[in-house]
Short mmCIF file of C-alpha atoms in Angstrom, two decimals:
data_model
loop_
_atom_site.label_atom_id
_atom_site.label_comp_id
_atom_site.label_asym_id
_atom_site.label_seq_id
_atom_site.Cartn_x
_atom_site.Cartn_y
_atom_site.Cartn_z
CA UNK E 1374 -6.49 -6.69 -1.41
CA UNK E 1375 -9.19 -6.37 -3.86
CA UNK E 1376 -13.03 -5.71 -3.01
CA UNK E 1377 -15.64 -5.17 -6.08
CA UNK E 1378 -16.21 -6.06 -9.64
CA UNK E 1379 -13.25 -6.23 -11.87
CA UNK E 1380 -15.54 -4.92 -14.94
CA UNK E 1381 -15.79 -1.38 -12.69
CA UNK E 1382 -13.20 1.05 -13.08
CA UNK E 1383 -10.45 0.62 -10.46
CA UNK E 1384 -9.60 2.66 -7.41
CA UNK E 1385 -6.13 2.02 -5.75
CA UNK E 1386 -5.67 2.91 -2.08
CA UNK E 1387 -2.25 2.71 -0.75
CA UNK E 1388 -1.82 3.14 3.25
CA UNK E 1389 1.01 5.29 4.83
CA UNK E 1390 3.57 4.32 7.21
CA UNK E 1391 2.51 2.03 10.16
CA UNK E 1392 -0.88 2.61 8.88
CA UNK E 1393 -2.58 -0.59 8.34
CA UNK E 1394 -4.90 -1.38 5.27
CA UNK E 1395 -8.19 -1.12 7.94
CA UNK E 1396 -7.86 2.72 7.49
CA UNK E 1397 -9.74 2.53 4.21
CA UNK E 1398 -12.27 0.12 5.27
CA UNK E 1399 -14.97 3.05 5.34
CA UNK E 1400 -14.06 3.89 1.57
CA UNK E 1401 -14.32 0.14 0.42
CA UNK E 1402 -17.58 -0.05 1.89
CA UNK E 1403 -18.68 3.18 0.16
CA UNK E 1404 -17.22 2.42 -3.05
CA UNK E 1405 -17.26 -1.46 -3.60
CA UNK E 1406 -20.24 -1.85 -5.61
CA UNK E 1407 -19.04 1.16 -8.12
CA UNK E 1408 -15.74 0.33 -8.51
CA UNK E 1409 -13.05 -2.41 -8.46
CA UNK E 1410 -10.72 -1.52 -5.53
CA UNK E 1411 -6.79 -2.20 -5.27
CA UNK E 1412 -5.46 -2.26 -1.70
CA UNK E 1413 -2.01 -3.24 -1.51
CA UNK E 1414 -0.29 -4.12 1.74
CA UNK E 1415 3.19 -2.24 1.50
CA UNK E 1416 6.26 -4.29 2.90
CA UNK E 1417 6.82 -4.24 6.58
CA UNK E 1418 3.13 -3.55 7.09
CA UNK E 1419 1.59 -7.20 6.89
CA UNK E 1420 1.20 -8.45 10.44
CA UNK E 1421 0.94 -12.23 9.52
CA UNK E 1422 4.28 -12.21 7.27
CA UNK E 1423 7.68 -10.83 8.21
CA UNK E 1424 8.79 -8.33 5.20
CA UNK E 1425 11.25 -5.78 5.09
CA UNK E 1426 10.18 -2.39 3.10
CA UNK E 1427 13.38 -1.92 0.70
CA UNK E 1428 12.76 1.13 -1.62
CA UNK E 1429 9.72 2.83 -3.55
CA UNK E 1430 11.16 1.51 -6.92
CA UNK E 1431 10.66 -1.90 -5.67
CA UNK E 1432 7.61 -1.63 -4.48
CA UNK E 1433 6.38 0.37 -7.22
CA UNK E 1434 7.41 -2.60 -9.38
CA UNK E 1435 6.17 -5.17 -7.27
CA UNK E 1436 2.48 -3.20 -7.50
CA UNK E 1437 2.74 -2.65 -11.33
CA UNK E 1438 3.72 -6.12 -12.13
CA UNK E 1439 0.52 -7.24 -9.93
CA UNK E 1440 -1.45 -5.05 -11.77
CA UNK E 1441 -0.15 -6.04 -15.29
CA UNK E 1442 -0.33 -9.72 -14.33
CA UNK E 1443 -4.30 -9.50 -13.84
CA UNK E 1444 -4.59 -7.07 -17.00
CA UNK E 1445 -4.88 -3.83 -14.69
CA UNK E 1446 -3.14 -1.35 -16.97
CA UNK E 1447 -5.59 1.55 -16.15
CA UNK E 1448 -6.38 2.62 -12.85
CA UNK E 1449 -9.13 5.28 -12.37
CA UNK E 1450 -8.11 7.01 -9.30
CA UNK E 1451 -5.16 6.26 -7.07
CA UNK E 1452 -5.12 7.98 -3.23
CA UNK E 1453 -1.92 7.41 -1.60
CA UNK E 1454 -1.85 8.66 2.20
CA UNK E 1455 1.77 9.62 3.27
CA UNK E 1456 4.15 7.05 2.82
CA UNK E 1457 1.39 5.61 0.30
CA UNK E 1458 1.27 9.29 -1.44
CA UNK E 1459 5.00 9.24 -2.39
CA UNK E 1460 4.60 5.66 -3.64
CA UNK E 1461 1.80 6.78 -5.74
CA UNK E 1462 3.80 9.25 -7.29
CA UNK E 1463 6.38 6.71 -8.27
CA UNK E 1464 3.33 4.70 -9.67
CA UNK E 1465 2.29 8.07 -11.57
CA UNK E 1466 6.28 8.51 -12.85
CA UNK E 1467 6.57 5.09 -14.07
CA UNK E 1468 4.13 4.98 -16.44
CA UNK E 1469 3.61 1.57 -16.76
CA UNK E 1470 -0.03 1.99 -15.52
CA UNK E 1471 -2.10 4.70 -16.62
CA UNK E 1472 -3.95 7.19 -13.98
CA UNK E 1473 -7.24 9.62 -14.45
CA UNK E 1474 -6.79 10.88 -11.06
CA UNK E 1475 -3.91 10.75 -8.89
CA UNK E 1476 -4.48 12.08 -4.76
CA UNK E 1477 -1.76 12.70 -2.77
CA UNK E 1478 -2.23 13.69 1.01
CA UNK E 1479 0.59 14.47 3.41
CA UNK E 1480 3.01 13.30 1.27
CA UNK E 1481 6.55 14.40 1.07
CA UNK E 1482 7.47 14.46 -2.03
CA UNK E 1483 10.71 16.92 -1.95
CA UNK E 1484 13.99 15.56 -0.83
CA UNK E 1485 15.21 16.44 2.81
CA UNK E 1486 18.36 17.42 3.71
CA UNK E 1487 21.24 15.35 5.38
CA UNK E 1488 20.36 16.52 8.71
CA UNK E 1489 16.42 15.88 8.47
CA UNK E 1490 16.96 12.64 6.72
CA UNK E 1491 19.50 11.15 9.58
CA UNK E 1492 16.44 12.47 12.05
CA UNK E 1493 13.65 10.82 10.25
CA UNK E 1494 15.54 7.76 9.81
CA UNK E 1495 16.28 7.21 13.55
CA UNK E 1496 12.60 7.95 14.22
CA UNK E 1497 11.65 5.25 11.47
CA UNK E 1498 13.87 2.72 12.87
CA UNK E 1499 12.16 3.34 16.60
CA UNK E 1500 9.11 3.36 15.45
CA UNK E 1501 9.34 -0.10 13.44
CA UNK E 1502 10.85 -1.73 16.50
CA UNK E 1503 8.36 -0.45 19.04
CA UNK E 1504 5.56 -1.58 16.37
CA UNK E 1505 7.42 -5.17 16.22
CA UNK E 1506 7.97 -5.28 19.75
CA UNK E 1507 4.14 -4.53 19.94
CA UNK E 1508 3.00 -7.21 17.54
CA UNK E 1509 5.08 -10.05 18.98
CA UNK E 1510 3.30 -9.00 22.81
CA UNK E 1511 0.00 -9.18 21.06
CA UNK E 1512 0.87 -12.84 19.44
CA UNK E 1513 -0.78 -11.33 16.35
CA UNK E 1514 -2.28 -14.77 14.57
CA UNK E 1515 -3.14 -15.20 11.01
CA UNK E 1516 -6.86 -14.55 9.95
CA UNK E 1517 -9.25 -15.88 7.52
CA UNK E 1518 -7.16 -14.21 4.72
CA UNK E 1519 -4.74 -17.06 4.22
CA UNK E 1520 -4.88 -17.29 0.61
CA UNK E 1521 -2.10 -14.73 -0.12
CA UNK E 1522 -0.86 -13.40 -3.40
CA UNK E 1523 2.60 -12.39 -2.66
CA UNK E 1524 4.75 -10.31 -5.22
CA UNK E 1525 8.08 -9.88 -3.20
CA UNK E 1526 6.82 -7.39 -0.67
CA UNK E 1527 3.59 -6.44 -1.22
CA UNK E 1528 0.47 -8.92 -0.62
CA UNK E 1529 -2.84 -8.71 -2.54
CA UNK E 1530 -5.49 -10.98 -0.91
CA UNK E 1531 -8.69 -11.53 -2.37
CA UNK E 1532 -11.62 -11.04 -0.77
CA UNK E 1533 -14.96 -12.50 -1.27
#
């Protein structure tokens, strides 16, 4: 999703695992007059369209391609939370975009051992299964954002 004037410095807000983009609403409201704000909806997190998260590399490339296609090569600040922080570190590491400030909150950046990895995968699969079942029961429907611009798994919506 995009907010604010594209002539202003760009801020990117990247949500975490099983967190909706709406967690950024207060930030968006506060900063949208002074900044251009990008809020990607990560694969597996869009209730309107089914998608799967494949890898941080793939998702980072999708976001980079989107930004480059819109002539956004420099990001003033990126704020990544949890899984979004890991993704922000990939974006920073790839150097296809430049960043003045990189903020990583609660982001696991070091590799885990085999036991911890297996435990986290099991937990991830359990959480995503429950979230999908909850979404199916609630009958989530498309909302006013029907002009989606999709780059493989990420969704960016133009908001007016």
